[in-house]
Amino acid sequence: MFIKIIFLIIFFVVMIGVGVYSRKHATNVNDFVLGGRSVGPWLTAFAYGTSYFSAVVFVGYAGQFGYKYGLASTWIGIGNALIGSLLAWVILGRRTRIMSNHLTAATMPDYFGKRYNSKSLRIAASAISFIFLIPYTASVYNGLSRLFGMAFDVPYEVCVIVMAVLTCVYVILGGYMATAINDFIQGIVMLVGIVAVIAAVLSGHGGFMEAVRSLAEMESDVAVTMGQKGAFTSFFGPDPFNLLGVIILTSLGTWGLPQMIHKFYAIKDEKSIQSGTIISTFFAVIVSGGCYFLGGFGRLFDTAAIHKADGSVIYDAIIPEMLSTLPDILVGVVIVLVLSASMSTLSSLVLTSSSTLTLDFLKDNFIKKMSEKKQLLCMRILLVFFIVCSVVLALFPPQSIAQFIAQLMGISWGALAGAFLAPFLYGLYWKGVTRAAVWASFICGIGITVSNLFLSYIASPINAGAIAMIVGLIVVPIVSLITPKMNKKEVDEIFSCLEEQVVVDKKIALPKERKK
């Protein structure tokens, strides 16, 4: 217990210290929200990765999907790395930075308002962001608190409140720069921690080959495996279709999440994008791949502790049960690992929500002539309000969404990515996207996710979120082709920033050869 407490004290002191240090980088709106658009590749890549992976992934997703799909759940981590990180940086990174700077857009709703010249779209997008980031934040508190309960025997309510207060303090103090620096420190902890935990867990079961053999011989869940022996060690696992749904939601979903795209707004230059792409992908391979790979061995820890009285599985208890067998010093490492992942995600979520509500919803719409000082004050007040809302949801979740961490996060990701992914992606590349198409995407994304929450016509909220994204990608081009186009002159001016000429060294790009 002494070792665990020492680790926590060091972690909290560093975190608050960074917040105090970063106060000088949070004196105006641009610095508070975007770090002055001067954040380098390492900080940006780690900020992207640590915002991506939290206690939700480590405790909720890795536990649930590792138990359901066995070692095939590692595909989720691979998808996160290749689609959620590598392709996201390649396809979205540069254009997002160029166009958001050209439009002076600081948030995703601000981008929608200026890209499609519509104040109502900006207001709607900010409201959607604020509302549906709350259940995501609640799911992070949920996962983090379960692990703390295992390690310290501290009540769930106390864990949630302490984490909320600490997050609030350092984000209010230092804004985006504080989150970016802390994300870098926390990211290093995550990389070292996940490798150490995997090695320790497998070692406890006789090593990798012995653990795989034990998993292959398990004959439980005949209804899932259809009696196939070794299903949980097979290439695609016992349920490839639902596995694909999880990969789509957790990988492609990041392309439409405001707190993830926000990282591209703040990046410094071309070199930062190139380096950030490699660093972010490597980070995702280790952390996400490692989490799901570890979760794939969850059935080896199938004890009474992970089952309810009726025999049903408590998915969120699988990883804590797995970790409870580790030595105290490794449990301390795990606590800091998950705390690092979760605090970075929380800080990103609360900063995104408060800035969005202030700049896109209140400013110029409900509060006229909002000075720089008032904007900063308002963002800090709303930051506290957002955290209070998410804490209340984490402590008193409605029964309809209180099942598991993964389901709670699936609702949030499904609604946000289902609404925003298609109009954001198409809007960066295609001049023909119309306002009506953006509204159609908003309606489809929110409509599918929320209606399924009450009607349950799609069995899994995670699959519902994946379907909402796919529907948006289909609906936007169709509606754009049959609805009135935007003013051509306005659209050409927006895209003109992509046509500007830049001069680079030959080592970056080969010149055209002159014909002799």
PDB file of C-alpha atoms in Angstrom, residues 127-298:
ATOM      1  CA  ALA A 127     -24.778  21.360 -28.387  1.00  0.00           C
ATOM      2  CA  ILE A 128     -24.219  17.815 -29.723  1.00  0.00           C
ATOM      3  CA  SER A 129     -20.568  17.907 -28.615  1.00  0.00           C
ATOM      4  CA  PHE A 130     -21.354  19.055 -25.101  1.00  0.00           C
ATOM      5  CA  ILE A 131     -24.225  16.616 -24.510  1.00  0.00           C
ATOM      6  CA  PHE A 132     -22.579  13.480 -25.878  1.00  0.00           C
ATOM      7  CA  LEU A 133     -19.112  14.057 -24.424  1.00  0.00           C
ATOM      8  CA  ILE A 134     -20.660  13.754 -20.958  1.00  0.00           C
ATOM      9  CA  PRO A 135     -21.398   9.976 -21.109  1.00  0.00           C
ATOM     10  CA  TYR A 136     -17.888   9.394 -22.506  1.00  0.00           C
ATOM     11  CA  THR A 137     -16.404  11.247 -19.529  1.00  0.00           C
ATOM     12  CA  ALA A 138     -18.625   9.276 -17.147  1.00  0.00           C
ATOM     13  CA  SER A 139     -17.376   6.012 -18.646  1.00  0.00           C
ATOM     14  CA  VAL A 140     -13.757   7.092 -18.013  1.00  0.00           C
ATOM     15  CA  TYR A 141     -14.559   7.815 -14.348  1.00  0.00           C
ATOM     16  CA  ASN A 142     -16.276   4.440 -14.165  1.00  0.00           C
ATOM     17  CA  GLY A 143     -13.280   2.457 -15.428  1.00  0.00           C
ATOM     18  CA  LEU A 144     -10.767   4.375 -13.355  1.00  0.00           C
ATOM     19  CA  SER A 145     -12.757   4.037 -10.157  1.00  0.00           C
ATOM     20  CA  ARG A 146     -13.194   0.272 -10.522  1.00  0.00           C
ATOM     21  CA  LEU A 147      -9.424  -0.152 -10.669  1.00  0.00           C
ATOM     22  CA  PHE A 148      -8.880   2.131  -7.676  1.00  0.00           C
ATOM     23  CA  GLY A 149     -11.454   0.145  -5.721  1.00  0.00           C
ATOM     24  CA  MET A 150      -9.471  -3.041  -6.451  1.00  0.00           C
ATOM     25  CA  ALA A 151      -6.115  -1.557  -5.455  1.00  0.00           C
ATOM     26  CA  PHE A 152      -7.012   0.653  -2.484  1.00  0.00           C
ATOM     27  CA  ASP A 153     -10.440  -0.516  -1.384  1.00  0.00           C
ATOM     28  CA  VAL A 154     -11.608   3.098  -1.739  1.00  0.00           C
ATOM     29  CA  PRO A 155     -15.332   3.755  -2.341  1.00  0.00           C
ATOM     30  CA  TYR A 156     -16.276   4.358  -5.986  1.00  0.00           C
ATOM     31  CA  GLU A 157     -17.812   7.768  -5.159  1.00  0.00           C
ATOM     32  CA  VAL A 158     -14.622   9.050  -3.546  1.00  0.00           C
ATOM     33  CA  CYS A 159     -12.524   7.979  -6.541  1.00  0.00           C
ATOM     34  CA  VAL A 160     -14.801   9.763  -9.017  1.00  0.00           C
ATOM     35  CA  ILE A 161     -14.834  13.031  -7.075  1.00  0.00           C
ATOM     36  CA  VAL A 162     -11.055  13.125  -6.455  1.00  0.00           C
ATOM     37  CA  MET A 163     -10.268  12.451 -10.133  1.00  0.00           C
ATOM     38  CA  ALA A 164     -12.719  15.164 -11.202  1.00  0.00           C
ATOM     39  CA  VAL A 165     -11.196  17.780  -8.877  1.00  0.00           C
ATOM     40  CA  LEU A 166      -7.610  17.033  -9.964  1.00  0.00           C
ATOM     41  CA  THR A 167      -8.498  17.179 -13.659  1.00  0.00           C
ATOM     42  CA  CYS A 168     -10.338  20.434 -13.101  1.00  0.00           C
ATOM     43  CA  VAL A 169      -7.378  22.057 -11.328  1.00  0.00           C
ATOM     44  CA  TYR A 170      -4.655  21.453 -13.901  1.00  0.00           C
ATOM     45  CA  VAL A 171      -6.784  22.165 -16.981  1.00  0.00           C
ATOM     46  CA  ILE A 172      -8.069  25.438 -15.489  1.00  0.00           C
ATOM     47  CA  LEU A 173      -4.506  26.440 -14.662  1.00  0.00           C
ATOM     48  CA  GLY A 174      -2.723  25.607 -17.911  1.00  0.00           C
ATOM     49  CA  GLY A 175      -5.276  24.958 -20.661  1.00  0.00           C
ATOM     50  CA  TYR A 176      -4.174  23.013 -23.756  1.00  0.00           C
ATOM     51  CA  MET A 177      -0.438  23.295 -23.114  1.00  0.00           C
ATOM     52  CA  ALA A 178      -0.815  21.772 -19.643  1.00  0.00           C
ATOM     53  CA  THR A 179      -2.770  18.851 -21.096  1.00  0.00           C
ATOM     54  CA  ALA A 180      -0.209  18.374 -23.897  1.00  0.00           C
ATOM     55  CA  ILE A 181       2.819  18.299 -21.572  1.00  0.00           C
ATOM     56  CA  ASN A 182       1.049  16.036 -19.089  1.00  0.00           C
ATOM     57  CA  ASP A 183      -0.061  13.795 -21.963  1.00  0.00           C
ATOM     58  CA  PHE A 184       3.574  13.349 -22.997  1.00  0.00           C
ATOM     59  CA  ILE A 185       4.625  12.338 -19.477  1.00  0.00           C
ATOM     60  CA  GLN A 186       1.577  10.103 -19.083  1.00  0.00           C
ATOM     61  CA  GLY A 187       2.177   8.524 -22.488  1.00  0.00           C
ATOM     62  CA  ILE A 188       5.660   7.378 -21.487  1.00  0.00           C
ATOM     63  CA  VAL A 189       4.192   5.804 -18.348  1.00  0.00           C
ATOM     64  CA  MET A 190       1.591   4.010 -20.475  1.00  0.00           C
ATOM     65  CA  LEU A 191       4.180   2.578 -22.879  1.00  0.00           C
ATOM     66  CA  VAL A 192       6.391   1.207 -20.113  1.00  0.00           C
ATOM     67  CA  GLY A 193       3.459   0.074 -17.974  1.00  0.00           C
ATOM     68  CA  ILE A 194       1.577  -1.974 -20.572  1.00  0.00           C
ATOM     69  CA  VAL A 195       4.710  -3.923 -21.550  1.00  0.00           C
ATOM     70  CA  ALA A 196       5.495  -4.687 -17.892  1.00  0.00           C
ATOM     71  CA  VAL A 197       1.924  -5.788 -17.130  1.00  0.00           C
ATOM     72  CA  ILE A 198       1.685  -8.132 -20.146  1.00  0.00           C
ATOM     73  CA  ALA A 199       5.000  -9.746 -19.241  1.00  0.00           C
ATOM     74  CA  ALA A 200       3.934 -10.219 -15.605  1.00  0.00           C
ATOM     75  CA  VAL A 201       0.476 -11.640 -16.412  1.00  0.00           C
ATOM     76  CA  LEU A 202       1.795 -14.148 -18.963  1.00  0.00           C
ATOM     77  CA  SER A 203       4.659 -15.120 -16.686  1.00  0.00           C
ATOM     78  CA  GLY A 204       2.103 -16.010 -14.017  1.00  0.00           C
ATOM     79  CA  HIS A 205       0.589 -18.551 -16.422  1.00  0.00           C
ATOM     80  CA  GLY A 206       3.838 -20.232 -17.473  1.00  0.00           C
ATOM     81  CA  GLY A 207       4.702 -17.852 -20.315  1.00  0.00           C
ATOM     82  CA  PHE A 208       3.077 -16.988 -23.645  1.00  0.00           C
ATOM     83  CA  MET A 209       2.885 -20.480 -25.188  1.00  0.00           C
ATOM     84  CA  GLU A 210       1.521 -22.092 -22.030  1.00  0.00           C
ATOM     85  CA  ALA A 211      -1.091 -19.339 -21.633  1.00  0.00           C
ATOM     86  CA  VAL A 212      -2.203 -19.800 -25.260  1.00  0.00           C
ATOM     87  CA  ARG A 213      -2.421 -23.571 -24.804  1.00  0.00           C
ATOM     88  CA  SER A 214      -4.576 -23.169 -21.687  1.00  0.00           C
ATOM     89  CA  LEU A 215      -6.857 -20.735 -23.530  1.00  0.00           C
ATOM     90  CA  ALA A 216      -7.150 -23.048 -26.548  1.00  0.00           C
ATOM     91  CA  GLU A 217      -8.325 -25.947 -24.392  1.00  0.00           C
ATOM     92  CA  MET A 218     -11.183 -24.030 -22.795  1.00  0.00           C
ATOM     93  CA  GLU A 219     -14.609 -25.389 -23.764  1.00  0.00           C
ATOM     94  CA  SER A 220     -16.861 -22.794 -22.122  1.00  0.00           C
ATOM     95  CA  ASP A 221     -19.557 -20.786 -23.914  1.00  0.00           C
ATOM     96  CA  VAL A 222     -20.642 -23.484 -26.358  1.00  0.00           C
ATOM     97  CA  ALA A 223     -23.379 -21.133 -27.587  1.00  0.00           C
ATOM     98  CA  VAL A 224     -20.673 -18.688 -28.674  1.00  0.00           C
ATOM     99  CA  THR A 225     -18.045 -21.071 -29.993  1.00  0.00           C
ATOM    100  CA  MET A 226     -20.518 -23.573 -31.543  1.00  0.00           C
ATOM    101  CA  GLY A 227     -18.494 -26.310 -29.826  1.00  0.00           C
ATOM    102  CA  GLN A 228     -15.352 -25.365 -31.748  1.00  0.00           C
ATOM    103  CA  LYS A 229     -12.293 -26.101 -29.632  1.00  0.00           C
ATOM    104  CA  GLY A 230      -9.657 -23.394 -29.659  1.00  0.00           C
ATOM    105  CA  ALA A 231     -12.076 -20.682 -30.860  1.00  0.00           C
ATOM    106  CA  PHE A 232     -10.594 -18.133 -28.444  1.00  0.00           C
ATOM    107  CA  THR A 233      -7.129 -18.547 -29.954  1.00  0.00           C
ATOM    108  CA  SER A 234      -8.279 -18.615 -33.593  1.00  0.00           C
ATOM    109  CA  PHE A 235      -7.405 -15.930 -36.162  1.00  0.00           C
ATOM    110  CA  PHE A 236     -10.778 -14.126 -36.206  1.00  0.00           C
ATOM    111  CA  GLY A 237     -12.265 -15.510 -32.989  1.00  0.00           C
ATOM    112  CA  PRO A 238     -15.750 -16.957 -32.434  1.00  0.00           C
ATOM    113  CA  ASP A 239     -17.734 -13.904 -33.689  1.00  0.00           C
ATOM    114  CA  PRO A 240     -16.020 -12.081 -36.594  1.00  0.00           C
ATOM    115  CA  PHE A 241     -19.061  -9.928 -37.527  1.00  0.00           C
ATOM    116  CA  ASN A 242     -19.433  -8.246 -34.136  1.00  0.00           C
ATOM    117  CA  LEU A 243     -15.656  -7.993 -33.876  1.00  0.00           C
ATOM    118  CA  LEU A 244     -15.700  -5.978 -37.110  1.00  0.00           C
ATOM    119  CA  GLY A 245     -18.313  -3.626 -35.607  1.00  0.00           C
ATOM    120  CA  VAL A 246     -16.045  -2.907 -32.657  1.00  0.00           C
ATOM    121  CA  ILE A 247     -13.070  -2.268 -34.966  1.00  0.00           C
ATOM    122  CA  ILE A 248     -15.090   0.208 -37.056  1.00  0.00           C
ATOM    123  CA  LEU A 249     -16.436   2.111 -34.048  1.00  0.00           C
ATOM    124  CA  THR A 250     -13.145   2.353 -32.157  1.00  0.00           C
ATOM    125  CA  SER A 251     -10.944   3.010 -35.206  1.00  0.00           C
ATOM    126  CA  LEU A 252     -12.952   5.050 -37.714  1.00  0.00           C
ATOM    127  CA  GLY A 253     -14.833   6.755 -34.891  1.00  0.00           C
ATOM    128  CA  THR A 254     -11.830   8.889 -33.931  1.00  0.00           C
ATOM    129  CA  TRP A 255     -12.124  10.692 -37.278  1.00  0.00           C
ATOM    130  CA  GLY A 256     -15.312  12.359 -36.082  1.00  0.00           C
ATOM    131  CA  LEU A 257     -14.575  13.009 -32.405  1.00  0.00           C
ATOM    132  CA  PRO A 258     -14.056  16.722 -31.567  1.00  0.00           C
ATOM    133  CA  GLN A 259     -11.437  16.084 -28.869  1.00  0.00           C
ATOM    134  CA  MET A 260      -9.326  14.000 -31.295  1.00  0.00           C
ATOM    135  CA  ILE A 261      -9.541  16.282 -34.324  1.00  0.00           C
ATOM    136  CA  HIS A 262      -8.720  19.198 -32.035  1.00  0.00           C
ATOM    137  CA  LYS A 263      -5.135  17.916 -31.818  1.00  0.00           C
ATOM    138  CA  PHE A 264      -4.595  18.597 -35.543  1.00  0.00           C
ATOM    139  CA  TYR A 265      -5.697  22.242 -35.133  1.00  0.00           C
ATOM    140  CA  ALA A 266      -2.825  22.904 -32.738  1.00  0.00           C
ATOM    141  CA  ILE A 267       0.061  21.191 -34.569  1.00  0.00           C
ATOM    142  CA  LYS A 268       3.051  23.355 -35.446  1.00  0.00           C
ATOM    143  CA  ASP A 269       4.289  22.585 -38.971  1.00  0.00           C
ATOM    144  CA  GLU A 270       4.789  20.018 -41.755  1.00  0.00           C
ATOM    145  CA  LYS A 271       7.659  18.296 -39.978  1.00  0.00           C
ATOM    146  CA  SER A 272       5.463  17.889 -36.920  1.00  0.00           C
ATOM    147  CA  ILE A 273       2.775  16.192 -39.001  1.00  0.00           C
ATOM    148  CA  GLN A 274       5.247  13.754 -40.573  1.00  0.00           C
ATOM    149  CA  SER A 275       6.912  12.870 -37.273  1.00  0.00           C
ATOM    150  CA  GLY A 276       3.606  12.862 -35.397  1.00  0.00           C
ATOM    151  CA  THR A 277       2.133  10.305 -37.797  1.00  0.00           C
ATOM    152  CA  ILE A 278       4.912   7.798 -37.044  1.00  0.00           C
ATOM    153  CA  ILE A 279       4.995   8.449 -33.288  1.00  0.00           C
ATOM    154  CA  SER A 280       1.217   8.260 -32.905  1.00  0.00           C
ATOM    155  CA  THR A 281       0.990   4.985 -34.846  1.00  0.00           C
ATOM    156  CA  PHE A 282       3.792   3.395 -32.832  1.00  0.00           C
ATOM    157  CA  PHE A 283       2.110   4.512 -29.613  1.00  0.00           C
ATOM    158  CA  ALA A 284      -1.224   2.983 -30.687  1.00  0.00           C
ATOM    159  CA  VAL A 285       0.378  -0.339 -31.664  1.00  0.00           C
ATOM    160  CA  ILE A 286       1.975  -0.724 -28.230  1.00  0.00           C
ATOM    161  CA  VAL A 287      -0.786   0.643 -26.012  1.00  0.00           C
ATOM    162  CA  SER A 288      -3.975  -0.382 -27.813  1.00  0.00           C
ATOM    163  CA  GLY A 289      -2.568  -3.592 -29.262  1.00  0.00           C
ATOM    164  CA  GLY A 290      -1.139  -4.444 -25.862  1.00  0.00           C
ATOM    165  CA  CYS A 291      -4.410  -3.761 -24.005  1.00  0.00           C
ATOM    166  CA  TYR A 292      -6.531  -5.965 -26.274  1.00  0.00           C
ATOM    167  CA  PHE A 293      -3.860  -8.664 -26.429  1.00  0.00           C
ATOM    168  CA  LEU A 294      -3.830  -8.745 -22.619  1.00  0.00           C
ATOM    169  CA  GLY A 295      -7.635  -8.803 -22.513  1.00  0.00           C
ATOM    170  CA  GLY A 296      -7.607 -11.826 -24.819  1.00  0.00           C
ATOM    171  CA  PHE A 297      -6.388 -13.928 -21.886  1.00  0.00           C
ATOM    172  CA  GLY A 298      -9.279 -12.796 -19.684  1.00  0.00           C
TER     173      GLY A 298
END
